XYZ file of C-alpha atoms in Angstrom:
571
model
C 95.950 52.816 -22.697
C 96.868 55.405 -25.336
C 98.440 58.644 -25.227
C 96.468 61.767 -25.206
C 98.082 64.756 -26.618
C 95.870 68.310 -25.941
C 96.209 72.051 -27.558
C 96.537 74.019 -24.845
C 98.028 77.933 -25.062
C 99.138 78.298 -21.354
C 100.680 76.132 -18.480
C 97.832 77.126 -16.555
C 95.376 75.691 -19.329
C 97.408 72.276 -19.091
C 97.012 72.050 -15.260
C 93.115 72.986 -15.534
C 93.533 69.667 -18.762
C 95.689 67.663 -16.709
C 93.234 67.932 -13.043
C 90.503 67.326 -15.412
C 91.908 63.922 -17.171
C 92.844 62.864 -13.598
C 89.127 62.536 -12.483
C 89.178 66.409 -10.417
C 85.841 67.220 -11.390
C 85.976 70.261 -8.741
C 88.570 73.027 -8.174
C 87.126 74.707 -4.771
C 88.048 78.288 -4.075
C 88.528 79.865 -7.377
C 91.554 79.468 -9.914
C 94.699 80.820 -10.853
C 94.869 83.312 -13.420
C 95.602 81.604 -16.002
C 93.224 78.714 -15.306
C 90.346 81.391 -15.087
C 91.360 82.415 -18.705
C 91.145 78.084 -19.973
C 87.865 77.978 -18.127
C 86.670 80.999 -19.845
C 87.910 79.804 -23.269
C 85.912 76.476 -22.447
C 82.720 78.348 -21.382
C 83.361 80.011 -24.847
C 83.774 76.840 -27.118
C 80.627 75.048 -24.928
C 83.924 72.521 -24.492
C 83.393 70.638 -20.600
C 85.803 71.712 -18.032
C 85.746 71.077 -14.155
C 83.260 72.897 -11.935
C 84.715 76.313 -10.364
C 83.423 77.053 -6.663
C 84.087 80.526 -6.018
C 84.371 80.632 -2.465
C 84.500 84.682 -0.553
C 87.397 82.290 2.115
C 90.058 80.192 1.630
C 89.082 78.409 5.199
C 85.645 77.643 3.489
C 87.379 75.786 0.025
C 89.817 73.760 2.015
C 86.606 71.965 4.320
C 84.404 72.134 1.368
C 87.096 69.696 -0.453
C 87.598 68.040 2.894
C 83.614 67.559 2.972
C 83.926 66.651 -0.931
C 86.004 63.165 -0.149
C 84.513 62.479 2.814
C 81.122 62.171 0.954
C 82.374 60.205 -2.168
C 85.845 59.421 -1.445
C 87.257 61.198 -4.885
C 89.857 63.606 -3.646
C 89.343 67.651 -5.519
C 91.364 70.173 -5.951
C 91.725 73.591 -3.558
C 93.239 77.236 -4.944
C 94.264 79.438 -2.264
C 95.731 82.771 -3.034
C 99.220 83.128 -2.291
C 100.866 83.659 1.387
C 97.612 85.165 3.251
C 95.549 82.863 1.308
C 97.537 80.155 2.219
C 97.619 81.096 6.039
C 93.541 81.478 5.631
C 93.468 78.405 5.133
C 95.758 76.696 7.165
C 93.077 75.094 10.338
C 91.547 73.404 6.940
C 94.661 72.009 6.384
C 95.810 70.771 9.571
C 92.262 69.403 10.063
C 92.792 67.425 6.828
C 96.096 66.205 7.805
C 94.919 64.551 11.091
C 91.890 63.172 9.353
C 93.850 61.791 6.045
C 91.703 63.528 3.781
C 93.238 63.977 0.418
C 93.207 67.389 -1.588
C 95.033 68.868 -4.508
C 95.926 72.437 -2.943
C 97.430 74.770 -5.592
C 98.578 78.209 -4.679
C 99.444 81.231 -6.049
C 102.682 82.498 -5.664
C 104.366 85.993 -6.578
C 105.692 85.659 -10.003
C 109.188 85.514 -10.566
C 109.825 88.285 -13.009
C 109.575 92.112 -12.979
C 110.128 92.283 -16.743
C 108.205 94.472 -18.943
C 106.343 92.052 -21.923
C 106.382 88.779 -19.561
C 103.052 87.974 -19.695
C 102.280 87.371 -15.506
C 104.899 90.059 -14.461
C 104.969 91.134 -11.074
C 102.506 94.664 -11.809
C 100.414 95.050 -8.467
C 102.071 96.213 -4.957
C 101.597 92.864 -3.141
C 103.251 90.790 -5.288
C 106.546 91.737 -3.359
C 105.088 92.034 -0.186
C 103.374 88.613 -0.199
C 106.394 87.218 -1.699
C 108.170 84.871 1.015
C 111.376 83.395 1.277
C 109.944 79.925 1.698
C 105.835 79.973 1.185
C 105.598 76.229 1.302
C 107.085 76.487 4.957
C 103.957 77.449 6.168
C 101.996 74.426 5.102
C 105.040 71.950 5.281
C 104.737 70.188 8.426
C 101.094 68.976 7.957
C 100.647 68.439 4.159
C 102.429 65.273 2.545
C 104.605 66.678 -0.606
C 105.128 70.357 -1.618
C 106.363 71.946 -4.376
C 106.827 74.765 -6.573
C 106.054 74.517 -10.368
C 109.278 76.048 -12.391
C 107.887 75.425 -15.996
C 105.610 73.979 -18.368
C 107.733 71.131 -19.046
C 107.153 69.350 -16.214
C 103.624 70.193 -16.066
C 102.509 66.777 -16.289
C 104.852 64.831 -13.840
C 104.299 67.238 -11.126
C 99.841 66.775 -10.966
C 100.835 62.957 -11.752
C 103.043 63.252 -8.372
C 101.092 65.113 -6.530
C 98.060 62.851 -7.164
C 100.135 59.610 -6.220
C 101.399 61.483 -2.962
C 97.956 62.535 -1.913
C 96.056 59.216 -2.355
C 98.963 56.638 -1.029
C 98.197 55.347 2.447
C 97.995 57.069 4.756
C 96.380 59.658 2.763
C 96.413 63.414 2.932
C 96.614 66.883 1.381
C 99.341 68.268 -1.102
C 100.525 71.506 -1.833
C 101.652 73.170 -5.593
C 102.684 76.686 -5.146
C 102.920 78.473 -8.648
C 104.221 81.545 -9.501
C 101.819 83.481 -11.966
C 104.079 84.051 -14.720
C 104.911 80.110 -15.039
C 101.227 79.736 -15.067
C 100.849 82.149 -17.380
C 103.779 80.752 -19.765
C 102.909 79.952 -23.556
C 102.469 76.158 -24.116
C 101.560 74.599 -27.045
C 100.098 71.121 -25.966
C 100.495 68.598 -23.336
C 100.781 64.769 -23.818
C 100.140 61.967 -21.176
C 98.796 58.854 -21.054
C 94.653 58.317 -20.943
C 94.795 56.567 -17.695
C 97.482 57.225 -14.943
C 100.578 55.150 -15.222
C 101.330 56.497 -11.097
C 98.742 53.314 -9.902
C 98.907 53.019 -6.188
C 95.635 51.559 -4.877
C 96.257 48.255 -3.211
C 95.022 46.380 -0.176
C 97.251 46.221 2.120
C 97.363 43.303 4.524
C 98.805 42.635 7.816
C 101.885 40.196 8.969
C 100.109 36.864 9.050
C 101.424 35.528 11.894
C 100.180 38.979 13.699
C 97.119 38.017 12.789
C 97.222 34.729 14.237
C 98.472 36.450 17.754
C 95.516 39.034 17.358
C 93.226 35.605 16.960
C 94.653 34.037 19.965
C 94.283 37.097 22.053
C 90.504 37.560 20.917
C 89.291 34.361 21.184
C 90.887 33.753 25.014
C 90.105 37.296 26.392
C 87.311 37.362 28.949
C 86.275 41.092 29.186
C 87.687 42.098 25.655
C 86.724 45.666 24.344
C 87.021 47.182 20.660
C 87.379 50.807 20.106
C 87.330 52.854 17.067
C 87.109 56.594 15.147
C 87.551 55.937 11.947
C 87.423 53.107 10.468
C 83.958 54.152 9.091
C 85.941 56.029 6.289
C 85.043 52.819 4.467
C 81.742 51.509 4.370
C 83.633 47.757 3.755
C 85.344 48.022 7.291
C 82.026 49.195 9.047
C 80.708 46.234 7.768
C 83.225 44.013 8.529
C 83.439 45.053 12.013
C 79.542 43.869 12.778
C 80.367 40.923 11.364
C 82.714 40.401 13.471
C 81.215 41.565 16.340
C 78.333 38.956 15.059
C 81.480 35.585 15.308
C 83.062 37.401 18.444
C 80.051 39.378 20.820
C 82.723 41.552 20.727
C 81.666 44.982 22.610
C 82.314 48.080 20.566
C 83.156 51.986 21.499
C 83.407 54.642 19.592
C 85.893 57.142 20.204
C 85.143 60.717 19.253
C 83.792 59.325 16.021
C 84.745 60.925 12.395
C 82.498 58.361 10.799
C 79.592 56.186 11.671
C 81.462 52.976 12.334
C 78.928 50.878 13.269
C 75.639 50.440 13.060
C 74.348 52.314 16.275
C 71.088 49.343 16.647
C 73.787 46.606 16.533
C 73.624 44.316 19.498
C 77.074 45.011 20.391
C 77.221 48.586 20.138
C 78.389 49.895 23.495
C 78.220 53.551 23.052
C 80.521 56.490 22.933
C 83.635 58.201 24.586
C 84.023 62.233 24.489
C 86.408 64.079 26.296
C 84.304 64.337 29.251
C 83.045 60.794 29.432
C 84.404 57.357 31.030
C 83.875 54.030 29.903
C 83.491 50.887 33.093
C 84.599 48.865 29.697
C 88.065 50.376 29.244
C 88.551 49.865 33.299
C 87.936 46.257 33.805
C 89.118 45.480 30.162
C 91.399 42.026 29.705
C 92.047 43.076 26.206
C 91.272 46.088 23.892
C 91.429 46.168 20.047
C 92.085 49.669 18.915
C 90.936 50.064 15.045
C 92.178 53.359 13.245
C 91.624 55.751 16.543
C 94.253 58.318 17.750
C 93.599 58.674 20.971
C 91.561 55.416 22.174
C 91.043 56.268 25.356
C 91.787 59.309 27.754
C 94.887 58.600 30.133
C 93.945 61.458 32.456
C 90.760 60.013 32.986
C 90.382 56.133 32.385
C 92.578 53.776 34.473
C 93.311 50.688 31.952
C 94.413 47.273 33.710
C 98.594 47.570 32.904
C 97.483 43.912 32.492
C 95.157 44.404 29.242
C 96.616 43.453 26.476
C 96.304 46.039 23.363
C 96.142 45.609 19.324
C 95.871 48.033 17.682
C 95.038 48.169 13.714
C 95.283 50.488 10.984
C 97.007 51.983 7.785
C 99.475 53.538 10.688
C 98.315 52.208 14.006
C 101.324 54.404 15.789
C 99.939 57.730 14.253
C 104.056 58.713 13.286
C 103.163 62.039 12.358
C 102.062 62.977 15.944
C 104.800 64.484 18.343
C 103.400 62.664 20.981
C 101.319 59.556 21.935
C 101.569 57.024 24.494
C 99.332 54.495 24.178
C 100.761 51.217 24.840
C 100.938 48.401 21.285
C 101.486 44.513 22.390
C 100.140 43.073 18.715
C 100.168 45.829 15.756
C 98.322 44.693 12.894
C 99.764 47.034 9.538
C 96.985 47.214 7.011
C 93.686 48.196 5.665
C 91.130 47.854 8.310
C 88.742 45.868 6.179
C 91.171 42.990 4.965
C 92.407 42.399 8.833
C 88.778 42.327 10.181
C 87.958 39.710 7.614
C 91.022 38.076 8.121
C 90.167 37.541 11.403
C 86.463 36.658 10.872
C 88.006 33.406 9.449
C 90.206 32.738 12.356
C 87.295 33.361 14.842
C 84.005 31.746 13.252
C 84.721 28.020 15.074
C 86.597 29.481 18.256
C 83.923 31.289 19.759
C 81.327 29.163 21.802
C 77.777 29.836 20.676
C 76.909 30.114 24.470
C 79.581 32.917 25.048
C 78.527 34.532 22.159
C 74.621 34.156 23.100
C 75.847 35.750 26.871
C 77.987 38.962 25.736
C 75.279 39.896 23.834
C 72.991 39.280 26.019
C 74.711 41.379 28.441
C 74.948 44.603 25.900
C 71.624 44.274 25.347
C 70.377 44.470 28.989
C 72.982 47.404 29.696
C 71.571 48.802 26.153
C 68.093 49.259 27.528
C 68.779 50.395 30.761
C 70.590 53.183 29.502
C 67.479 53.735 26.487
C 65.341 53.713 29.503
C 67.357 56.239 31.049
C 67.929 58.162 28.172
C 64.580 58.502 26.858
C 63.182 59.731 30.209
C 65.173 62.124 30.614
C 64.540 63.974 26.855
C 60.531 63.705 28.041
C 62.149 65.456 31.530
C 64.099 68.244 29.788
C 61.425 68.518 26.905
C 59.219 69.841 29.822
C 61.453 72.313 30.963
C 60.995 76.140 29.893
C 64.217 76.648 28.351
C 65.925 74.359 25.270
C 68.680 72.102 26.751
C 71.192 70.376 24.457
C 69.710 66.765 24.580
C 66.386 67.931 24.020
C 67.561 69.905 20.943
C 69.306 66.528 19.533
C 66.543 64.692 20.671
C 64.108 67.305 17.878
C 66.951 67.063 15.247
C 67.034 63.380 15.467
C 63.102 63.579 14.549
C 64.441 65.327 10.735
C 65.858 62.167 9.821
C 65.701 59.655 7.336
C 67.477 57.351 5.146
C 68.632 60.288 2.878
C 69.874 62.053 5.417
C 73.732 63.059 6.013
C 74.650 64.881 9.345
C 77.749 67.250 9.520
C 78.673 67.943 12.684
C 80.960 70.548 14.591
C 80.977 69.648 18.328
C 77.228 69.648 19.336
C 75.140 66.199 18.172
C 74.662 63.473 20.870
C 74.846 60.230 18.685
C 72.987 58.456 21.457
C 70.738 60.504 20.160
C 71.015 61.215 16.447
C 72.056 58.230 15.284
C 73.388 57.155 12.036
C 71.671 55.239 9.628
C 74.559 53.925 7.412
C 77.732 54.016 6.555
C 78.327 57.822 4.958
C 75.596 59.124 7.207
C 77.568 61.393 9.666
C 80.919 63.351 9.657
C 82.382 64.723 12.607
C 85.361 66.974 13.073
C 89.014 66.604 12.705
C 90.558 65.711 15.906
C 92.868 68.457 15.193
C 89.624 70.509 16.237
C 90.553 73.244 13.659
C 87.475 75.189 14.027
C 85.280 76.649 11.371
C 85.242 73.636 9.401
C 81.269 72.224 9.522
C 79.584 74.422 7.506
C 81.965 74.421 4.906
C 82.335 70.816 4.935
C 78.320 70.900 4.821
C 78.731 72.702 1.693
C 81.579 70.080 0.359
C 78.818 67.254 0.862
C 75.475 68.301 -0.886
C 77.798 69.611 -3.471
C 78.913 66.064 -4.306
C 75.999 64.565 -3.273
C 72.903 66.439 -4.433
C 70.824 63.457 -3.867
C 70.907 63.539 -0.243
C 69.863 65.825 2.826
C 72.202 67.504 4.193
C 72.139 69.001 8.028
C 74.730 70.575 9.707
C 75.094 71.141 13.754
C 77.526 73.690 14.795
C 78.121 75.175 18.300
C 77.805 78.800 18.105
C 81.651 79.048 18.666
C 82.448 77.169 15.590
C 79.637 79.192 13.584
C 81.836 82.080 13.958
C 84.869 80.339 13.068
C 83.161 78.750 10.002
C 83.153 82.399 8.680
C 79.432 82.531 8.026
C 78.875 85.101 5.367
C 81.207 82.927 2.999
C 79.321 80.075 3.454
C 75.892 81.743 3.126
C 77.243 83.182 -0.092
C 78.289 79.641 -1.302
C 75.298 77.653 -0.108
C 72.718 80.548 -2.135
C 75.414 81.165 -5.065
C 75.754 77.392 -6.021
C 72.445 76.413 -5.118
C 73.445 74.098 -1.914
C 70.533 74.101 0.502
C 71.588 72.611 3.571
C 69.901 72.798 6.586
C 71.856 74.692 9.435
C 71.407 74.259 13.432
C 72.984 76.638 15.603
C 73.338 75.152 19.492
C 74.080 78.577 20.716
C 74.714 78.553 24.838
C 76.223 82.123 24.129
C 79.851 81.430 24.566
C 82.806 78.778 24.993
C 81.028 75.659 26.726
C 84.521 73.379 26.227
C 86.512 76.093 27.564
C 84.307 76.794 30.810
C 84.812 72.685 31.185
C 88.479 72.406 30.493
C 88.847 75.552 32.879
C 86.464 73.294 35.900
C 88.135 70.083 34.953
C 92.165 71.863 34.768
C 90.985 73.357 38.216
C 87.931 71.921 39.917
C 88.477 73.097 43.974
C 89.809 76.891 41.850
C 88.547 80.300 42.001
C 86.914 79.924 38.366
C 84.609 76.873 39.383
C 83.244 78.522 42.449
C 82.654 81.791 40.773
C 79.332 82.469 39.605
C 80.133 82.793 35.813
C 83.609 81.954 34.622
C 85.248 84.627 33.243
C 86.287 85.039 29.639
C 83.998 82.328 28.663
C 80.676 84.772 27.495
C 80.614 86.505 24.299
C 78.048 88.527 25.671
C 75.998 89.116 23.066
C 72.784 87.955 21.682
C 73.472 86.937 18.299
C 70.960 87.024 15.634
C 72.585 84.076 13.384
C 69.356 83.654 11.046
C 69.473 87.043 10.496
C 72.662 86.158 8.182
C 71.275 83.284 6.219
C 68.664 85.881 5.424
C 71.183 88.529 4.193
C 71.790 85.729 1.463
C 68.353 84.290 0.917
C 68.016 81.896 2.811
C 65.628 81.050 5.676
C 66.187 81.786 9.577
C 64.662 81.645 12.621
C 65.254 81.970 16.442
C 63.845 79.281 18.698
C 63.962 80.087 22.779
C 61.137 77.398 23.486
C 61.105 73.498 23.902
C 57.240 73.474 22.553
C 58.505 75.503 19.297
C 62.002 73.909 18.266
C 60.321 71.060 16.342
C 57.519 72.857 14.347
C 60.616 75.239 13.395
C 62.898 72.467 12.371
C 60.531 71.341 10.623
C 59.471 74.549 8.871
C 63.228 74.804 7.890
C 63.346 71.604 6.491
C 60.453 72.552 4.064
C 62.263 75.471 2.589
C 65.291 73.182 2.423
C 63.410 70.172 0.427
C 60.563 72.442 -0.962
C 62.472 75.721 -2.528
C 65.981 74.436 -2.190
C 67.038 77.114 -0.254
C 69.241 77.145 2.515
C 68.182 77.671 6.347
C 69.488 78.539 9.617
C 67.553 77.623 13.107
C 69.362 79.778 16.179
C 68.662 77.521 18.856
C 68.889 79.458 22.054
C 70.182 76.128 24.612
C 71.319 76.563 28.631
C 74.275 74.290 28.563
């Protein structure tokens, strides 16, 4: 390790230096002032500097960094401008909060003088009327560490911080507020170290002795059940869950995934719980071993056996950052997913009998074709239908895949039905259901992985949110052709079922169309991604969704464009 000491002629040139030396090959959003200037000056000298994404939203740069990570796991930096900025922005952040995602978020502030010759003076209107008392009090209840950068001298320490905050367990997103005429502030040079002296990547393993407990409890459980969201994050965990479901027979659920956490052809994959869905597993359950997931199961709807006995694992199994959650803890294992499971593996391989093994997974794989059985006859049933229905149109998206392909999804994709093929293949939503992140996120993906395919499925509700016209300008501006499919039932599906479900014997369930529910229009989404250049189409038809989809896919592989495919569904 050596020290590295850089000309630079502004504090905003040392934070673009600093970012860069840190490994942030990506600042998502635009820049500050003064960083525009160092990028310039590099763009001038042919010097390298990291890649500016000029995004027309700030909700658009926070999920495209959110996508970023997800896809390669390196966390990027976001600019936002100032208080609106800041509050554009903010369902990107909460939605990176509740999913752990880490992200560099700098922010303009007003500057602090009004002096004539201050290079960065306040000199426009809104730099008093965006000015707040406390801007970081917008953000401060769902990002990690704020703070507002008061000079060049502590340039350094303050990215080194923020980079340590951001990437310690449990992970999440930062926030730097800077006022433009600190960024703006002559500096001469800045000197660090080559390699960060603010190490914080360890393993982290649970209580021993919890382990042993968790052992006990596995191996002597009759019915036991585990169920996960996100312990998919890392492809060592999904992997180390099949193996132990390979010692154990161990049946697994997903719960309102984030990642693929299993392999969806494994044996002892049981299936998946949504909001509107109940698991016989959960009900007759002797023991359940929650893995990094929230919200497990669904109180209101699943009766668990007071009797079951629960473990749950993770980096924080009790979710502290939530107001609220009741889910009951007899053995909590403290820890990186991936070290437990293995853990465990050893303290299971001789205590399961090869004949109970042989007779759980027998019995998943009986219950697994049945419900194939079922499942595929009813996508021949609805692909014979004269209107598009939502299983069908998974069912024609799941025929676009391969092993190259990465699905981002925002509310609509059966995984019964488009299913995974490895770890890093799908990412769903934040459970803080911040819509408006998909497409963006989309975006975040192919940008850091170029390599791959990239298809995004949206409901039209989150289309809107994902404010489209910024993320058609991104996808044809930075050359990111992703594939786009609209599910578009013409209005709030989830709402019309939380209304029926709130209020099943009420007035809205027995009237013909439940009000406020419609947008009551007939929206022409591809005609957007052709305002931009890319490709769109309309599909109404169950005989012409897959010769479009396919079509689309073309332009997206072929031209390396970007498309859109409206498809009209009856929900």
């Amino acid at each position: 390790m050596s020290e590295v000491i850089r000309p630079v002629e502004t504090v905003g040139e040392a934070i673009l230096e600093l970012l860069q030396l840190r490994g942030i090959d990506t600042v998502i959003g635009g820049a500050p002032t003064s960083m525009i200037e160092a990028i310039a000056k590099r763009q001038a000298s042919g010097e390298p500097a990291p890649r500016a994404i000029l995004t027309p939203h700030e909700q658009t740069a926070v999920a495209m960094a959110h996508g970023y990570y997800a896809a390669t796991g390196r966390p990027q930096a976001v600019y936002l401008y100032s208080t609106v900025g800041t509050a554009n922005g903010m369902g990107g952040i909460i939605n990176a909060a509740r999913s752990r995602v880490p992200m560099i978020i700098l922010a303009a502030r007003s500057p602090v003088s009004e002096k004539r010759g201050v290079a960065g003076a306040r000199d426009i209107h809104v730099q008093w009327s965006q000015e707040s008392f406390d801007q970081a009090s917008m953000v401060r209840e769902y990002v990690k560490w704020d703070y507002e950068l008061r000079s060049g001298e502590q340039v350094a320490a303050v990215i080194e911080r923020a980079l340590e905050v951001a990437t310690a367990e449990p992970q999440g997103p930062v926030y730097i507020s800077i006022p433009r005429d600190v960024q703006a502030a002559a500096m001469e040079e800045i000197r660090t170290t080559s390699e960060t002296r603010r190490v914080n990547g360890a393993r982290l393993m649970p209580d021993p002795a919890r382990l042993d407990e968790a052992a006990d409890l596995l191996a002597s459980a009759k019915h036991p059940v585990i169920v996960t969201s996100e312990l998919g994050r890392s492809a060592a965990g999904r992997e180390a869950l099949g193996r132990l479901c390979d010692v154990g027979g161990f049946g697994v659920l997903e719960a309102s995934p984030v990642y693929s956490n299993l392999d969806p052809k494994h044996p002892c994959h049981l299936g998946y719980i949504f909001a509107s869905q109940v698991s016989p597993d959960l009900e007759r359950a002797d023991l359940i071993f929650v893995i990094e997931s929230d919200v497990p199961w669904f109180t209101a709807r699943v009766t668990v056996p007071d009797s079951a006995r629960v473990i749950q694992l993770g980096i924080d199994p009790f979710y502290q950052r939530l107001p609220m959650r009741g889910f009951p803890c007899d053995v909590p294992l403290i820890g990186h997913a991936e070290a437990a499971l293995e853990a465990l593996i050893g303290r299971l391989e001789s205590r399961i009998p090869a004949s109970l093994l042989d007779e759980r997974i027998a019995a998943h794989g009986a219950r697994r074709k049945t419900q194939e059985t079922t499942l595929d006859e009813a996508i021949r049933h609805d692909g014979g239908l004269a209107h598009i229905t939502p299983l069908f149109a998974n069912h024609c998206v799941s025929r676009l895949l391969d092993e190259d392909s990465i699905v981002v999804n925002e509310y609509p994709t059966d995984l019964r039905v488009v299913q995974p093929s490895g770890a890093g293949s799908y990412f769903g939503p934040s459970h803080a259901g911040g819509l408006g992140w998909g497409f963006g996120a989309a975006l975040g993906v192919k940008a850091a992985r170029p390599d791959k395919t990239v298809i995004c499925t949206l409901g039209d509700g989150a289309y809107y949110y994902c404010v489209p016209a910024s993320c058609h300008q991104i996808a044809a501006a930075e050359d990111l052709p992703v594939l786009v499919v609209v599910f578009n039932n013409g209005g709030w599906n989830e709402v019309r079922k939380s209304v029926v479900s709130t209020h099943p014997d009420g007035w809205a369930a027995r009237a013909e169309q439940v009000p406020v529910t419609r947008f009551g229009v007939k929206a022409g989404f591809e005609k957007v991604a052709e305002a931009f250049g890319g490709y769109g189409a309309v599909v109404e038809s169950p005989d012409e969704l897959l010769p479009v989809l396919q079509a689309a896919m073309r332009v997206v592989k072929e031209e390396g464009r970007h498309a859109l495919v409206n498809v009209v569904v009856h929900a």
